[in-house]
Short mmCIF file of C-alpha atoms in Angstrom, two decimals:
data_model
loop_
_atom_site.label_atom_id
_atom_site.label_comp_id
_atom_site.label_asym_id
_atom_site.label_seq_id
_atom_site.Cartn_x
_atom_site.Cartn_y
_atom_site.Cartn_z
CA MET A 295 -0.75 44.50 41.18
CA LYS A 296 -3.07 43.31 38.27
CA ASN A 297 -4.10 47.02 37.56
CA CYS A 298 -0.55 47.89 37.35
CA GLN A 299 0.24 44.85 35.03
CA HIS A 300 -2.75 46.18 32.87
CA VAL A 301 -1.70 49.81 32.37
CA GLU A 302 1.97 48.50 31.77
CA GLU A 303 0.60 46.43 29.04
CA ILE A 304 -1.84 49.09 27.59
CA SER A 305 1.30 51.47 27.36
CA THR A 306 3.38 48.90 25.64
CA SER A 307 0.43 48.66 23.19
CA THR A 308 0.18 52.08 22.24
CA MET A 309 3.88 52.58 21.66
CA SER A 310 4.08 49.72 19.44
CA ALA A 311 0.98 51.22 17.40
CA ALA A 312 2.69 54.58 16.95
CA VAL A 313 5.99 52.88 15.63
CA ILE A 314 3.96 51.25 13.22
CA THR A 315 2.07 54.12 12.33
CA GLY A 316 5.16 56.09 12.02
CA LEU A 317 6.75 53.64 9.93
CA LEU A 318 3.62 53.24 7.67
CA LEU A 319 3.76 56.90 7.08
CA LEU A 320 7.28 57.03 6.17
CA CYS A 321 6.77 54.41 3.64
CA LEU A 322 4.12 56.32 2.03
CA HIS A 323 5.98 59.48 2.15
CA THR A 324 8.65 57.55 0.27
CA SER A 325 6.39 56.13 -2.26
CA ALA A 326 4.45 59.57 -2.70
CA ALA A 327 7.89 61.26 -3.27
CA GLY A 328 9.02 58.68 -6.11
CA ALA A 329 5.63 58.92 -7.47
CA GLU A 330 6.25 62.76 -8.11
CA VAL A 331 8.24 62.28 -11.28
CA ALA A 332 6.50 60.78 -14.10
CA ALA A 333 7.99 57.73 -15.96
CA PRO A 334 8.97 57.77 -19.47
CA HIS A 335 6.75 55.93 -21.92
CA ASN A 336 6.49 54.72 -25.63
CA LEU A 337 10.00 53.33 -25.73
CA ALA A 338 11.03 52.53 -29.18
CA MET A 339 14.04 51.43 -31.15
CA VAL A 340 15.06 53.23 -34.23
CA THR A 341 17.50 51.07 -35.90
CA VAL A 342 19.71 50.54 -39.20
CA ASN A 343 21.98 47.53 -39.65
CA THR A 344 23.94 48.16 -36.46
CA ASN A 345 23.01 51.36 -35.82
CA TYR A 346 20.83 51.40 -32.78
CA VAL A 347 19.15 54.65 -31.03
CA LEU A 348 16.48 54.47 -28.28
CA THR A 349 13.98 56.88 -27.79
CA TRP A 350 11.08 57.62 -25.57
CA GLY A 351 8.37 59.88 -24.73
CA TRP A 352 7.80 62.02 -21.46
CA ASP A 353 5.17 64.48 -20.16
CA GLN A 354 6.69 67.83 -20.24
CA SER A 355 3.98 69.24 -18.32
CA ALA A 356 4.97 67.34 -15.31
CA ALA A 357 8.30 69.32 -15.07
CA GLU A 358 6.40 72.49 -14.00
CA GLY A 359 9.14 74.59 -15.49
CA HIS A 360 12.07 72.46 -13.99
CA SER A 361 14.95 70.74 -16.26
CA VAL A 362 14.55 67.27 -16.38
CA THR A 363 17.16 64.62 -17.50
CA PHE A 364 17.16 60.90 -18.32
CA THR A 365 19.32 58.12 -17.57
CA THR A 366 19.57 55.15 -19.77
CA GLN A 367 21.26 51.82 -18.95
CA TYR A 368 21.40 48.41 -20.46
CA VAL A 369 22.31 44.51 -19.52
CA ALA A 370 22.42 41.33 -21.51
CA LYS A 371 19.36 39.44 -20.80
CA TYR A 372 20.91 36.21 -19.64
CA LYS A 373 22.48 38.22 -16.62
CA LEU A 374 19.12 38.78 -15.36
CA ARG A 375 18.47 34.94 -15.05
CA SER A 376 21.36 34.61 -12.62
CA THR A 377 20.31 34.17 -8.92
CA LYS A 378 23.93 34.07 -7.65
CA LYS A 379 25.35 37.30 -8.63
CA LYS A 380 24.24 40.76 -8.49
CA VAL A 381 23.08 42.20 -11.80
CA THR A 382 25.33 45.05 -12.71
CA TRP A 383 23.76 47.44 -15.43
CA SER A 384 26.04 49.35 -17.87
CA MET A 385 25.44 52.91 -18.33
CA ALA A 386 24.63 54.23 -21.81
CA CYS A 387 23.41 57.89 -21.25
CA GLU A 388 23.53 59.23 -17.79
CA GLU A 389 21.28 62.21 -16.91
CA LYS A 390 21.07 63.71 -20.48
CA PRO A 391 18.22 66.27 -21.49
CA ASP A 392 17.75 64.42 -24.67
CA ARG A 393 14.87 62.00 -25.21
CA SER A 394 16.76 59.51 -26.92
CA CYS A 395 20.18 57.53 -26.36
CA ASP A 396 22.52 56.49 -29.03
CA LEU A 397 23.42 52.79 -28.37
CA THR A 398 25.75 52.29 -31.40
CA ASP A 399 28.98 52.94 -29.80
CA PHE A 400 28.38 50.16 -27.19
CA ASP A 401 28.99 47.25 -29.62
CA LEU A 402 25.83 45.33 -28.99
CA HIS A 403 26.09 41.74 -30.17
CA TYR A 404 24.04 41.51 -33.30
CA LEU A 405 22.71 38.05 -31.98
CA GLY A 406 22.32 39.05 -28.39
CA ILE A 407 19.27 39.83 -26.51
CA TYR A 408 19.42 42.95 -24.22
CA VAL A 409 17.16 44.73 -21.74
CA LEU A 410 17.37 48.58 -21.91
CA ARG A 411 15.79 50.74 -19.08
CA VAL A 412 15.10 54.27 -18.88
CA ARG A 413 14.24 56.88 -16.02
CA ALA A 414 13.43 60.69 -15.48
CA ASN A 415 15.38 62.73 -12.97
CA LEU A 416 13.93 66.02 -11.65
CA ASN A 417 14.91 67.74 -8.83
CA GLY A 418 17.05 65.15 -7.15
CA ASN A 419 14.15 62.71 -7.36
CA HIS A 420 13.68 59.55 -9.79
CA SER A 421 10.88 58.29 -11.55
CA ASP A 422 10.36 54.20 -11.83
CA TRP A 423 12.55 52.56 -14.35
CA VAL A 424 10.67 51.70 -17.86
CA GLN A 425 12.41 48.84 -19.56
CA LYS A 426 12.48 47.32 -22.99
CA GLU A 427 13.83 44.07 -24.46
CA PHE A 428 15.81 44.33 -27.71
CA CYS A 429 17.16 41.82 -30.00
CA PRO A 430 19.32 43.45 -32.87
CA ASP A 431 19.01 40.08 -35.27
CA LYS A 432 15.18 40.30 -34.70
CA GLU A 433 14.34 43.91 -34.55
CA ALA A 434 17.18 45.90 -36.28
CA ALA A 435 15.97 47.10 -39.82
CA LEU A 436 18.24 46.42 -43.06
CA GLY A 437 19.52 49.26 -44.94
CA PRO A 438 19.83 49.52 -48.68
CA PRO A 439 22.77 48.38 -50.55
CA ARG A 440 25.76 51.19 -50.26
CA LYS A 441 26.34 51.50 -53.89
CA VAL A 442 24.84 50.31 -57.07
CA THR A 443 26.70 50.96 -60.61
CA LEU A 444 25.46 49.92 -64.21
CA ALA A 445 27.99 48.91 -66.78
CA LEU A 446 27.43 47.60 -70.39
CA ALA A 447 28.10 44.00 -70.87
CA GLY A 448 28.01 43.42 -74.69
CA PHE A 449 24.09 44.00 -75.46
CA ASP A 450 23.25 43.34 -71.75
CA LEU A 451 23.66 45.28 -68.46
CA ASP A 452 25.86 44.40 -65.59
CA VAL A 453 24.45 45.50 -62.00
CA ASN A 454 27.44 45.79 -59.28
CA ILE A 455 25.77 45.89 -55.95
CA SER A 456 28.02 46.88 -52.87
CA ASP A 457 26.80 45.24 -49.41
CA PRO A 458 25.39 47.34 -46.78
CA LEU A 459 27.90 48.08 -43.92
CA THR A 460 27.96 47.89 -40.23
CA ARG A 461 29.34 50.71 -37.94
CA ASN A 462 32.85 49.25 -38.18
CA ASN A 463 32.75 49.31 -42.06
CA SER A 464 32.26 45.67 -42.54
CA SER A 465 29.90 43.84 -44.63
CA MET A 466 26.34 42.94 -43.16
CA ARG A 467 26.73 39.62 -44.56
CA GLU A 468 28.79 39.04 -41.59
CA GLU A 469 25.76 39.38 -39.29
CA VAL A 470 23.16 38.22 -41.65
CA GLU A 471 24.18 35.20 -43.38
CA LYS A 472 21.74 34.59 -45.91
CA LEU A 473 21.40 38.25 -47.44
CA TYR A 474 20.40 38.58 -50.84
CA TYR A 475 18.84 41.25 -53.16
CA HIS A 476 15.69 42.19 -54.98
CA ILE A 477 16.72 43.85 -58.55
CA VAL A 478 13.76 45.52 -60.35
CA TYR A 479 14.42 46.95 -63.77
CA TRP A 480 12.08 48.27 -66.38
CA ASP A 481 12.17 50.35 -69.77
CA SER A 482 12.36 53.97 -68.70
CA SER A 483 9.35 54.83 -71.20
CA THR A 484 7.08 52.91 -68.98
CA ASP A 485 6.08 53.21 -65.38
CA PRO A 486 8.19 51.18 -62.84
CA GLN A 487 4.94 50.19 -61.07
CA ALA A 488 3.59 48.94 -64.43
CA SER A 489 3.22 44.89 -64.94
CA ASP A 490 6.25 44.88 -67.41
CA ALA A 491 8.70 45.72 -64.95
CA GLN A 492 10.83 42.72 -64.19
CA LEU A 493 12.37 41.18 -60.88
CA VAL A 494 15.55 39.32 -60.50
CA SER A 495 16.54 37.84 -56.96
CA SER A 496 20.36 37.03 -56.24
CA SER A 497 22.67 36.81 -53.69
CA ALA A 498 25.68 37.68 -55.63
CA ASN A 499 27.38 41.11 -55.91
CA LEU A 500 27.57 40.90 -59.77
CA VAL A 501 24.14 40.46 -61.65
CA THR A 502 23.74 40.38 -65.44
CA LEU A 503 20.05 41.48 -66.43
CA PRO A 504 18.37 39.04 -69.11
CA HIS A 505 16.03 39.66 -71.80
CA LEU A 506 16.90 43.49 -72.86
CA LYS A 507 15.91 45.18 -75.83
CA PRO A 508 18.37 46.85 -77.70
CA TRP A 509 18.93 50.64 -77.91
CA THR A 510 16.60 50.96 -74.91
CA LEU A 511 17.03 53.17 -72.00
CA TYR A 512 16.57 50.78 -68.70
CA CYS A 513 16.42 51.92 -65.03
CA VAL A 514 17.15 49.90 -62.13
CA MET A 515 16.38 49.79 -58.31
CA VAL A 516 17.76 47.22 -55.90
CA GLN A 517 16.49 46.24 -52.47
CA THR A 518 18.21 44.37 -49.47
CA ARG A 519 16.54 41.38 -48.20
CA SER A 520 16.51 38.54 -45.23
CA ASP A 521 13.94 35.76 -45.20
CA PHE A 522 14.86 34.48 -41.72
CA TYR A 523 12.69 37.70 -39.81
CA ASN A 524 11.23 38.80 -43.40
CA LYS A 525 13.50 42.10 -43.34
CA SER A 526 13.54 44.17 -46.24
CA SER A 527 15.24 47.62 -46.90
CA SER A 528 14.14 50.45 -48.92
CA PHE A 529 14.89 50.62 -52.63
CA THR A 530 17.89 52.62 -53.91
CA SER A 531 17.07 55.53 -55.93
CA PRO A 532 16.71 54.76 -59.64
CA GLN A 533 19.71 54.49 -62.13
CA CYS A 534 19.41 54.20 -65.62
CA MET A 535 21.81 53.30 -68.73
CA LYS A 536 20.97 52.54 -72.32
CA THR A 537 21.49 49.17 -73.99
CA GLU A 538 23.63 48.57 -77.47
CA GLY A 539 22.85 46.41 -80.21
CA ALA A 540 23.60 45.27 -83.80
CA ILE A 541 23.76 48.24 -86.27
CA PRO A 542 21.64 47.77 -89.12
CA TRP A 543 22.92 47.66 -92.63
CA TRP A 544 21.07 51.08 -93.75
CA GLN A 545 22.39 52.63 -91.14
CA ILE A 546 25.99 51.36 -91.82
CA PHE A 547 25.34 52.65 -95.34
CA LEU A 548 24.22 56.23 -94.20
CA TYR A 549 27.63 56.29 -92.15
CA PHE A 550 29.50 55.19 -95.24
CA LEU A 551 27.89 57.85 -97.45
CA ALA A 552 28.42 60.68 -94.93
CA SER A 553 32.11 59.70 -94.44
CA LEU A 554 32.59 60.19 -98.30
CA LEU A 555 30.74 63.39 -98.34
CA VAL A 556 33.03 64.69 -95.54
CA CYS A 557 36.21 63.46 -97.09
CA PHE A 558 35.05 64.99 -100.54
CA LEU A 559 34.33 68.63 -99.12
CA LEU A 560 37.68 68.29 -97.05
CA VAL A 561 39.61 67.45 -100.53
CA LEU A 562 37.44 70.14 -102.34
CA VAL A 563 38.43 72.78 -99.67
CA ALA A 564 42.06 71.94 -100.00
CA VAL A 565 42.14 71.94 -103.75
CA PHE A 566 40.37 75.42 -103.78
CA GLY A 567 42.57 76.64 -100.98
CA PHE A 568 45.67 75.62 -102.63
CA TYR A 569 44.46 77.21 -106.14
CA ARG A 570 43.82 80.55 -104.75
CA THR A 571 47.22 80.70 -102.96
CA TYR A 572 48.90 79.74 -106.39
CA LYS A 573 47.27 82.38 -108.05
CA THR A 574 47.91 85.16 -105.16
CA ILE A 575 51.83 84.10 -105.52
CA LYS A 576 51.93 84.30 -109.29
CA SER A 577 49.82 87.59 -109.56
CA THR A 578 52.40 89.13 -107.02
CA PHE A 579 55.60 88.06 -108.36
CA CYS A 580 54.66 87.49 -112.13
CA PRO A 581 52.03 89.87 -113.15
CA THR A 582 49.88 89.10 -116.35
CA ASN A 583 49.85 92.61 -117.65
CA GLN A 584 52.53 92.98 -120.30
CA LEU A 585 54.09 96.31 -122.19
CA PRO A 586 52.63 97.08 -125.64
CA PRO A 587 54.89 96.10 -128.39
CA LEU A 588 55.82 99.57 -129.46
CA PHE A 589 57.41 100.17 -125.92
CA LYS A 590 58.99 97.07 -125.86
CA THR A 591 60.90 98.16 -129.05
CA TYR A 592 62.35 101.21 -127.73
CA ILE A 593 63.38 100.06 -124.18
CA CYS A 594 64.43 96.49 -124.77
CA ASP A 595 67.62 95.45 -126.59
CA SER A 596 65.58 93.54 -129.34
CA PRO A 597 61.88 93.22 -130.09
CA GLY A 598 61.92 89.71 -128.87
CA SER A 599 63.65 90.28 -125.81
CA ASP A 600 61.88 90.79 -122.50
CA ILE A 601 64.88 92.30 -120.70
CA PRO A 602 64.46 96.17 -120.45
CA ARG A 603 67.25 98.18 -121.73
CA LEU A 604 67.94 100.27 -118.67
CA LEU A 605 71.39 101.39 -119.82
CA THR A 606 72.76 102.25 -123.14
CA PRO A 607 75.43 100.15 -125.03
CA ASP A 608 77.81 102.52 -124.48
CA SER A 609 77.17 104.14 -121.11
CA GLU A 610 79.82 106.61 -121.50
CA SER A 611 78.73 107.90 -125.31
CA GLU A 612 76.30 110.89 -125.76
CA LEU A 613 73.86 111.28 -128.22
CA LEU A 614 74.08 114.76 -129.97
CA CYS A 615 71.04 115.97 -131.76
CA ASP A 616 70.28 119.26 -133.92
CA LYS A 617 67.18 120.84 -134.65
CA VAL A 618 66.04 119.67 -138.08
CA ILE A 619 63.38 121.24 -140.14
CA ILE A 620 61.61 119.22 -142.85
CA CYS A 621 60.19 121.20 -145.70
CA PRO A 622 57.84 119.71 -148.22
CA GLU A 623 59.02 119.58 -151.97
CA PRO A 624 57.59 122.32 -154.34
CA VAL A 625 55.18 121.29 -157.37
CA LEU A 626 54.68 123.23 -160.24
CA GLU A 627 51.16 123.26 -161.19
CA ILE A 628 49.86 124.49 -164.75
CA HIS A 629 46.34 125.40 -165.25
CA SER A 630 44.90 125.16 -168.95
CA PRO A 631 41.42 126.38 -169.63
CA LEU A 632 40.56 123.04 -171.51
CA SER A 633 42.34 120.70 -169.07
CA CYS A 634 43.80 120.55 -165.91
CA ARG A 635 46.82 118.25 -165.49
CA SER A 636 49.86 118.19 -163.17
CA ILE A 637 53.36 118.15 -164.22
CA ASN A 638 55.60 117.19 -161.56
#
């Protein structure tokens, strides 16, 4: 009887050991299967204002020629502290081949704190989740002003600055309360990195630059800043404009002389043109070449008349002429040997 009991105990122990061994092997197999897919690494955020993109790296050699996809989820950090409710993660990118996920359209609150997680998917298997904490107010970079314009204000320059915008095209002042600008300006003939470059800090959108030299070309760059988390944007591209100033008396005198000279030349050209026109008209309709007096006697009514006698006084009369031969009067000449005298 005791032998039977001993055999039964041995059989029971053997079966229990086999079950435990099987369970251990199953757990080890499951763990090994899960470890086959490499997890993403080097999670980082690329941000500007309220535009957020999560990026990561992954060892492509682990895919062994197969296509790999990635799944990205996020949740507010305060929800992870609750032990009563099951945490529900929001899906951002599901099984996408890209190694980045754009979170801009999910309207993450600027002052909130979020936990982001990513895993790789390969041949129906999944890697472990890799998490990253993200606080936009602390980590999101500030963008430069949306637009900067310059305008003359008397002898000074006005700088008009447009605030950087959120994804909803509203001002970033709604998210960053103490937003202000660094305005750097300098004479364009010098290097902006030189010591004579001047800096003005202002939270206003319209700033007048002081201490400017007249008739000088100045260039301006603007940077967005916030001191709470020591944030600063890149500078805008330089914009340049020339200042004005009082005109010196000698320059006014030169302008006056130049205007007089121009007026004189215009009057001279006008008079010369009028004279040439007058001469042309007169020579055309009243020529200066006159007929000789002898011709005027025969073709005009009277010697003092300039009207040609185109018709005779009596247009119906005819002038009849006979041919007349005029002979000289004979002269009698007597010749004497002593003297010679003509007697008429």
